[in-house]
Amino acid sequence: MNTLFMHCRPGFEGEVCAEISEHAARLNVAGYAKGKAASACAEFVCHEPDGPRRLMQGLRFADLIFPRQWARGRFVDLPETDRISVLLEQLADYPTCGSLWLEVLDTNDGKELSTFCRKFEAPLRKALLKAGKLVDNADLPRLLLTFKSGREVFLGLAEADNQAMWPMGIPRLKFPREAPSRSTLKLEEAWHHFIPRQEWDERLHSDMTGVDLGASPGGWTYQLVRRGMLVTAIDNGPMAESLMDTGLVKHLMADGFTYQPKPPVDWMVCDIVEKPARNAALLETWLGEGYCREAVVNLKLPMKQRYAEVRRLLDRIADGFKERGIRVSIGCKQLYHDREEVTCHLRRLESPATAKKAPRKH
Ligand SMILES: C[S@@+](CC[C@H](N)C(=O)[O-])C[C@H]1O[C@@H](n2cnc3c(N)ncnc32)[C@H](O)[C@@H]1O
């Protein structure tokens, strides 16, 4: 069981390898990373059998930027018939698991295999329950089977509270028909990823105010309005009439990089496609100057050294806050709805007594 297996967006295997290698070096876990281009997966092969478990223990999955899913285990070759017997044999040295997910990779082959997985899941589940390898217990590790083909599977384990929230790391979000653009799902996914569900009512509520930089036609504004917020939408482009009709949106034709809210607001979101360093600087200013308490901003990825460049920008933002003497939590993820970009989430950590209150009026 010496392999840590990770899913990712096809084309980002190199970024996963760079990211996990950096963490492995820091955690003193010896091994090497590999990932075939466009395979939508990468591996970290450890020199010690205990390496993958130590890596997973030393990291929070939610803090990783490029992996969409992870599990520790090994690859198993399957016969054409009676796959279940072979799987049961191979699971002999695996612990009893508390849940089971069957997964495929985010490739065309993977899509074709998902029908097989759907059919295979019920008989496999039944056999695992009967063999005592699966019980209904959320505290036990999750058994993750990633099928690379009908003949090759990765038998993986992951703690249910330290892995992807959705199978394959792909959220099942329904596109709201009233939303003016599909990118609305990006902000919704960001909230799912960065804000625990039980905190939504406290951190996304109708007494709050928000600014949407680069708002047109309003997919992100729609999400803020859906939570009942008063929103200032900044963009030279038009906003959807349906949003303006809510009475909750003020549209300003201004430059998102120079606009300053007066008074400060609770939320800033920004979907302007710009040089990543410029959007990163914007984040530092908004959180650093106290223009907002919490922000979600897209960072477009550079062409090369994508992981190294993102890491450099995040470190620079963190250093900026350190110099200012303020505490800000910084998260970054390539979400399922992100393509050549990552999404950052920042939140000022300070006692309510020192936090600036944003009065709610337009
Ligand atoms: C990707 S779109 C935003 C889509 C929007 N988030 C949605 O969900 O409908 C980017 C927007 O940024 C705007 N934009 C580009 N540069 C800007 C700037 N300096 N200030 C304000 N808006 C800008 C563009 O006009 C464009 O409408």
Coordinates of C-alpha atoms and ligand atoms in Angstrom, one line a residue:
M1 CA 0.0 0.0 0.0
N2 CA 2.8 2.4 -0.9
T3 CA 1.0 4.7 -3.3
L4 CA -1.0 8.0 -2.8
F5 CA -3.3 8.3 -5.8
M6 CA -4.8 11.6 -6.8
H7 CA -7.4 12.7 -9.3
C8 CA -7.2 16.1 -11.1
R9 CA -8.4 18.1 -14.0
P10 CA -6.9 16.6 -17.2
G11 CA -3.8 18.6 -18.1
F12 CA -2.8 19.4 -14.5
E13 CA -1.0 16.2 -13.6
G14 CA 2.3 18.1 -13.4
E15 CA 0.9 20.6 -10.9
V16 CA -0.3 17.8 -8.7
C17 CA 3.1 16.2 -8.8
A18 CA 4.9 19.5 -8.0
E19 CA 2.5 20.2 -5.1
I20 CA 2.5 16.8 -3.5
S21 CA 6.3 16.5 -3.9
E22 CA 6.8 19.8 -2.0
H23 CA 4.6 18.6 0.8
A24 CA 6.3 15.2 0.9
A25 CA 9.7 16.8 1.2
R26 CA 8.4 19.0 4.1
L27 CA 6.9 16.0 5.9
N28 CA 10.0 13.9 5.3
V29 CA 8.1 11.3 3.3
A30 CA 10.5 9.8 0.7
G31 CA 9.2 8.8 -2.7
Y32 CA 8.6 10.2 -6.2
A33 CA 5.6 11.7 -8.1
K34 CA 4.5 10.7 -11.6
G35 CA 1.5 11.6 -13.7
K36 CA 1.0 10.9 -17.4
A37 CA -0.1 14.0 -19.4
A38 CA -3.9 14.3 -19.8
S39 CA -4.5 11.1 -17.7
A40 CA -6.4 13.2 -15.1
C41 CA -4.5 11.5 -12.3
A42 CA -1.1 11.4 -10.6
E43 CA 0.6 9.2 -8.0
F44 CA 3.1 9.7 -5.3
V45 CA 5.0 6.4 -4.9
C46 CA 6.5 6.2 -1.4
H47 CA 9.7 4.3 -0.6
E48 CA 8.2 3.2 2.8
P49 CA 4.8 1.4 2.9
D50 CA 3.7 3.8 5.7
G51 CA 4.5 6.9 3.5
P52 CA 1.0 7.5 2.0
R53 CA -0.7 7.3 5.5
R54 CA 1.9 9.8 6.9
L55 CA 1.3 12.1 4.0
M56 CA -2.4 12.1 4.4
Q57 CA -2.1 12.5 8.2
G58 CA 0.2 15.5 7.8
L59 CA -2.1 17.3 5.3
R60 CA -5.7 18.5 5.1
F61 CA -7.1 17.5 1.8
A62 CA -9.1 20.7 1.6
D63 CA -5.8 22.7 1.7
L64 CA -4.4 21.1 -1.5
I65 CA -4.8 23.2 -4.6
F66 CA -4.8 20.9 -7.6
P67 CA -5.8 17.3 -6.4
R68 CA -9.5 16.7 -6.7
Q69 CA -9.5 13.4 -4.8
W70 CA -7.0 11.3 -3.0
A71 CA -6.6 7.8 -1.6
R72 CA -3.8 5.5 -0.4
G73 CA -3.5 2.0 -1.6
R74 CA -2.4 0.0 -4.6
F75 CA -3.3 -0.9 -8.1
V76 CA -5.0 -4.3 -8.8
D77 CA -5.4 -6.1 -12.1
L78 CA -8.9 -7.6 -12.6
P79 CA -10.0 -10.6 -14.6
E80 CA -12.7 -10.3 -17.1
T81 CA -15.1 -12.4 -15.0
D82 CA -15.5 -12.8 -11.2
R83 CA -13.9 -9.5 -10.4
I84 CA -15.5 -9.5 -7.0
S85 CA -13.6 -12.6 -5.8
V86 CA -10.3 -11.0 -6.8
L87 CA -11.3 -7.8 -5.1
L88 CA -12.2 -9.6 -1.8
E89 CA -8.9 -11.4 -1.9
Q90 CA -7.0 -8.2 -2.5
L91 CA -8.8 -6.5 0.4
A92 CA -7.6 -9.0 2.9
D93 CA -5.0 -6.6 4.4
Y94 CA -7.4 -3.6 4.2
P95 CA -9.3 -2.6 7.3
T96 CA -13.1 -2.7 7.5
C97 CA -14.4 0.4 5.9
G98 CA -17.3 2.7 6.8
S99 CA -18.4 3.7 3.2
L100 CA -17.7 2.8 -0.4
W101 CA -17.3 5.1 -3.4
L102 CA -16.7 3.8 -7.0
E103 CA -14.9 6.4 -9.1
V104 CA -13.6 6.9 -12.6
L105 CA -11.2 9.5 -14.0
D106 CA -12.3 12.7 -15.6
T107 CA -11.5 11.5 -19.2
N108 CA -13.5 10.2 -22.1
D109 CA -12.5 6.6 -21.1
G110 CA -13.6 7.4 -17.6
K111 CA -17.0 8.6 -18.8
E112 CA -17.5 5.3 -20.7
L113 CA -16.6 3.3 -17.6
S114 CA -19.1 5.1 -15.4
T115 CA -21.9 2.9 -16.7
F116 CA -20.0 -0.2 -15.8
C117 CA -19.3 1.3 -12.3
R118 CA -23.0 2.0 -11.7
K119 CA -23.9 -1.6 -12.5
F120 CA -21.0 -3.1 -10.6
E121 CA -21.6 -1.1 -7.4
A122 CA -24.6 -3.0 -6.0
P123 CA -23.2 -6.5 -6.2
L124 CA -19.8 -5.3 -4.9
R125 CA -21.4 -3.5 -2.0
K126 CA -23.5 -6.7 -1.2
A127 CA -20.4 -8.9 -1.3
L128 CA -18.3 -6.5 0.9
L129 CA -21.1 -6.3 3.5
K130 CA -21.4 -10.0 3.6
A131 CA -17.6 -10.4 4.0
G132 CA -17.6 -7.9 6.8
K133 CA -15.3 -5.5 4.9
L134 CA -18.0 -2.8 4.8
V135 CA -20.2 -1.5 7.6
D136 CA -22.2 1.6 8.0
N137 CA -19.9 3.8 10.1
A138 CA -18.8 7.3 9.1
D139 CA -15.9 7.2 11.5
L140 CA -14.2 4.3 9.6
P141 CA -12.1 5.0 6.5
R142 CA -13.8 5.2 3.1
L143 CA -13.0 2.5 0.5
L144 CA -12.4 4.3 -2.8
L145 CA -12.2 2.2 -6.0
T146 CA -10.9 4.2 -9.0
F147 CA -11.4 2.2 -12.2
K148 CA -8.8 3.1 -14.8
S149 CA -10.4 0.4 -17.0
G150 CA -12.6 -2.7 -16.5
R151 CA -9.3 -4.5 -15.9
E152 CA -7.4 -2.2 -13.6
V153 CA -8.5 -0.5 -10.4
F154 CA -6.9 1.5 -7.7
L155 CA -7.9 0.1 -4.3
G156 CA -7.8 3.1 -2.1
L157 CA -8.5 4.3 1.5
A158 CA -9.2 7.7 2.8
E159 CA -10.6 9.2 6.0
A160 CA -14.1 10.4 5.2
D161 CA -13.4 13.7 6.9
N162 CA -10.1 14.3 5.1
Q163 CA -10.9 13.8 1.4
A164 CA -13.1 15.2 -1.3
M165 CA -16.6 16.2 -0.4
W166 CA -18.0 14.7 -3.6
P167 CA -17.1 11.5 -5.5
M168 CA -14.2 12.3 -7.9
G169 CA -14.2 15.8 -6.3
I170 CA -17.0 16.8 -8.7
P171 CA -19.8 18.7 -7.1
R172 CA -23.4 17.9 -8.0
L173 CA -24.8 21.5 -8.3
K174 CA -27.9 22.3 -10.2
F175 CA -27.7 25.3 -12.5
P176 CA -30.4 27.8 -11.2
R177 CA -32.5 28.6 -14.3
E178 CA -32.9 32.3 -13.2
A179 CA -29.1 32.9 -13.0
P180 CA -27.8 35.1 -15.8
S181 CA -24.6 33.0 -16.5
R182 CA -23.2 29.6 -16.0
S183 CA -20.3 31.0 -14.0
T184 CA -22.8 31.4 -11.1
L185 CA -21.8 27.7 -10.3
K186 CA -18.2 28.8 -9.7
L187 CA -19.1 31.0 -6.7
E188 CA -21.6 28.4 -5.4
E189 CA -18.9 25.7 -5.6
A190 CA -16.4 28.1 -3.9
W191 CA -18.7 28.5 -1.0
H192 CA -19.3 24.8 -0.6
H193 CA -15.5 24.3 -0.7
F194 CA -14.4 27.1 1.6
I195 CA -17.3 27.5 4.0
P196 CA -18.6 24.7 6.2
R197 CA -22.3 24.2 5.5
Q198 CA -23.3 24.8 9.1
E199 CA -21.7 28.3 8.9
W200 CA -23.5 29.5 5.8
D201 CA -26.3 31.2 7.8
E202 CA -23.8 33.1 9.9
R203 CA -21.4 34.1 7.1
L204 CA -23.8 34.5 4.1
H205 CA -26.9 36.2 5.3
S206 CA -29.4 38.9 4.4
D207 CA -28.0 41.6 6.7
M208 CA -24.8 41.6 4.8
T209 CA -23.4 43.8 1.9
G210 CA -21.2 42.7 -1.0
V211 CA -19.3 44.1 -3.9
D212 CA -18.9 42.1 -7.2
L213 CA -16.0 43.3 -9.3
G214 CA -16.3 42.4 -13.0
A215 CA -20.0 41.5 -12.3
S216 CA -21.6 41.5 -15.8
P217 CA -24.0 39.8 -16.6
G218 CA -24.4 38.8 -12.9
G219 CA -23.9 35.1 -12.3
W220 CA -21.9 35.8 -9.1
T221 CA -24.1 38.8 -8.1
Y222 CA -27.0 36.3 -8.4
Q223 CA -25.5 34.1 -5.7
L224 CA -25.0 37.1 -3.3
V225 CA -28.6 38.3 -4.0
R226 CA -29.9 34.7 -3.4
R227 CA -28.4 35.0 0.1
G228 CA -30.4 38.3 0.5
M229 CA -27.3 40.6 0.4
L230 CA -27.3 44.2 -0.9
V231 CA -24.8 44.2 -3.8
T232 CA -22.8 46.8 -5.6
A233 CA -22.0 45.4 -9.0
I234 CA -18.9 47.0 -10.8
D235 CA -18.6 46.5 -14.5
N236 CA -18.9 48.5 -17.7
G237 CA -21.0 45.7 -19.1
P238 CA -24.7 45.4 -18.5
M239 CA -26.3 43.5 -15.6
A240 CA -29.3 41.2 -16.1
E241 CA -32.6 43.0 -15.8
S242 CA -33.9 40.2 -13.5
L243 CA -31.2 41.1 -11.0
M244 CA -31.7 44.8 -11.2
D245 CA -35.5 44.2 -10.6
T246 CA -34.8 42.7 -7.2
G247 CA -33.9 46.2 -5.9
L248 CA -30.9 44.6 -4.1
V249 CA -28.3 45.6 -6.8
K250 CA -26.6 48.9 -7.5
H251 CA -24.7 48.8 -10.8
L252 CA -21.7 51.1 -11.2
M253 CA -19.8 51.5 -14.4
A254 CA -16.3 51.8 -12.8
D255 CA -12.9 50.2 -12.8
G256 CA -12.8 47.3 -10.4
F257 CA -9.1 47.9 -9.7
T258 CA -9.6 51.5 -8.4
Y259 CA -13.1 51.2 -6.9
Q260 CA -13.2 51.6 -3.1
P261 CA -16.4 50.8 -1.1
K262 CA -17.5 53.4 1.4
P263 CA -18.4 52.2 4.0
P264 CA -16.7 48.7 4.0
V265 CA -18.7 45.7 3.0
D266 CA -18.9 42.1 4.3
W267 CA -18.1 40.4 1.0
M268 CA -16.0 41.1 -2.1
V269 CA -16.1 38.7 -5.1
C270 CA -14.0 39.2 -8.2
D271 CA -14.2 37.3 -11.5
I272 CA -12.1 39.8 -13.6
V273 CA -9.9 37.9 -16.0
E274 CA -6.5 39.7 -15.4
K275 CA -2.9 39.0 -14.7
P276 CA -2.9 36.9 -11.6
A277 CA -0.5 39.2 -9.8
R278 CA -2.9 42.1 -10.3
N279 CA -5.9 40.1 -8.8
A280 CA -3.6 39.0 -5.9
A281 CA -2.7 42.6 -5.2
L282 CA -6.4 43.5 -5.2
L283 CA -7.0 40.8 -2.6
E284 CA -4.2 42.1 -0.4
T285 CA -5.6 45.7 -0.6
W286 CA -9.2 44.7 0.1
L287 CA -8.5 42.5 3.1
G288 CA -5.5 44.5 4.3
E289 CA -7.3 47.9 4.2
G290 CA -10.4 46.3 5.8
Y291 CA -12.7 47.1 2.7
C292 CA -14.2 43.6 3.3
R293 CA -14.0 40.8 5.7
E294 CA -14.3 37.9 3.3
A295 CA -13.5 37.5 -0.4
V296 CA -13.6 35.0 -3.3
V297 CA -11.4 35.9 -6.3
N298 CA -10.4 34.0 -9.4
L299 CA -6.7 33.8 -10.3
K300 CA -5.9 33.1 -13.9
L301 CA -3.1 30.6 -14.2
P302 CA 0.1 31.4 -16.0
M303 CA 1.2 29.2 -19.0
K304 CA 4.2 27.6 -17.2
Q305 CA 5.2 26.6 -13.7
R306 CA 1.6 26.9 -12.7
Y307 CA 1.9 25.5 -9.2
A308 CA 5.1 27.4 -8.4
E309 CA 3.6 30.6 -9.6
V310 CA 0.4 30.2 -7.5
R311 CA 2.4 29.3 -4.5
R312 CA 4.6 32.4 -5.0
L313 CA 1.5 34.6 -5.2
L314 CA -0.1 33.1 -2.1
D315 CA 3.1 33.5 -0.1
R316 CA 3.4 37.1 -1.2
I317 CA -0.2 37.8 -0.1
A318 CA 0.5 36.1 3.3
D319 CA 3.7 38.1 3.7
G320 CA 1.8 41.3 3.0
F321 CA -0.7 40.5 5.8
K322 CA 2.1 39.6 8.2
E323 CA 3.7 43.0 7.5
R324 CA 0.4 44.7 8.3
G325 CA 0.1 42.7 11.5
I326 CA -3.3 41.3 10.6
R327 CA -4.5 37.7 10.6
V328 CA -6.2 36.4 7.4
S329 CA -7.0 32.8 6.5
I330 CA -6.0 32.1 2.8
G331 CA -7.5 29.2 0.9
C332 CA -6.9 28.3 -2.8
K333 CA -8.4 25.5 -4.9
Q334 CA -8.7 24.6 -8.5
L335 CA -12.5 24.0 -8.4
Y336 CA -14.3 21.7 -10.8
H337 CA -15.8 24.8 -12.5
D338 CA -12.3 26.3 -12.9
R339 CA -10.5 25.8 -16.1
E340 CA -7.2 27.6 -16.5
E341 CA -7.6 29.3 -13.1
V342 CA -7.8 28.7 -9.4
T343 CA -10.1 30.2 -6.9
C344 CA -8.9 32.0 -3.7
H345 CA -10.9 32.6 -0.6
L346 CA -9.7 35.0 2.1
R347 CA -11.2 35.8 5.5
R348 CA -10.0 38.3 8.1
L349 CA -9.6 36.6 11.4
E350 CA -10.3 39.1 14.1
S351 CA -12.5 39.6 17.1
P352 CA -15.9 41.2 16.4
A353 CA -14.9 44.1 18.6
T354 CA -12.2 45.2 16.1
A355 CA -14.0 44.2 12.9
K356 CA -15.5 47.1 11.0
K357 CA -19.3 46.9 10.8
A358 CA -20.8 47.4 7.4
P359 CA -24.1 49.3 7.5
R360 CA -26.6 48.0 5.1
K361 CA -27.8 50.7 2.7
H362 CA -27.2 51.6 -1.0
Ligands
LIG1 C1 -15.8 36.5 -16.7 S1 -16.7 38.0 -16.7 C2 -17.6 38.0 -15.3 C3 -18.7 37.0 -15.2 C4 -19.6 37.2 -14.0 N1 -18.8 36.8 -12.8 C5 -20.8 36.3 -14.0 O1 -20.9 35.4 -13.3 O2 -21.7 36.6 -14.8 C6 -15.5 39.2 -16.5 C7 -16.1 40.6 -16.4 O3 -15.0 41.5 -16.0 C8 -15.3 42.7 -16.5 N2 -14.0 43.5 -16.4 C9 -12.9 43.4 -17.0 N3 -12.0 44.3 -16.6 C10 -12.6 45.0 -15.6 C11 -12.3 46.1 -14.7 N4 -11.0 46.6 -14.8 N5 -13.2 46.6 -13.9 C12 -14.4 46.1 -13.8 N6 -14.8 45.1 -14.6 C13 -13.9 44.5 -15.5 C14 -15.7 42.4 -18.0 O4 -16.4 43.5 -18.5 C15 -16.5 41.1 -17.8 O5 -17.9 41.4 -17.7

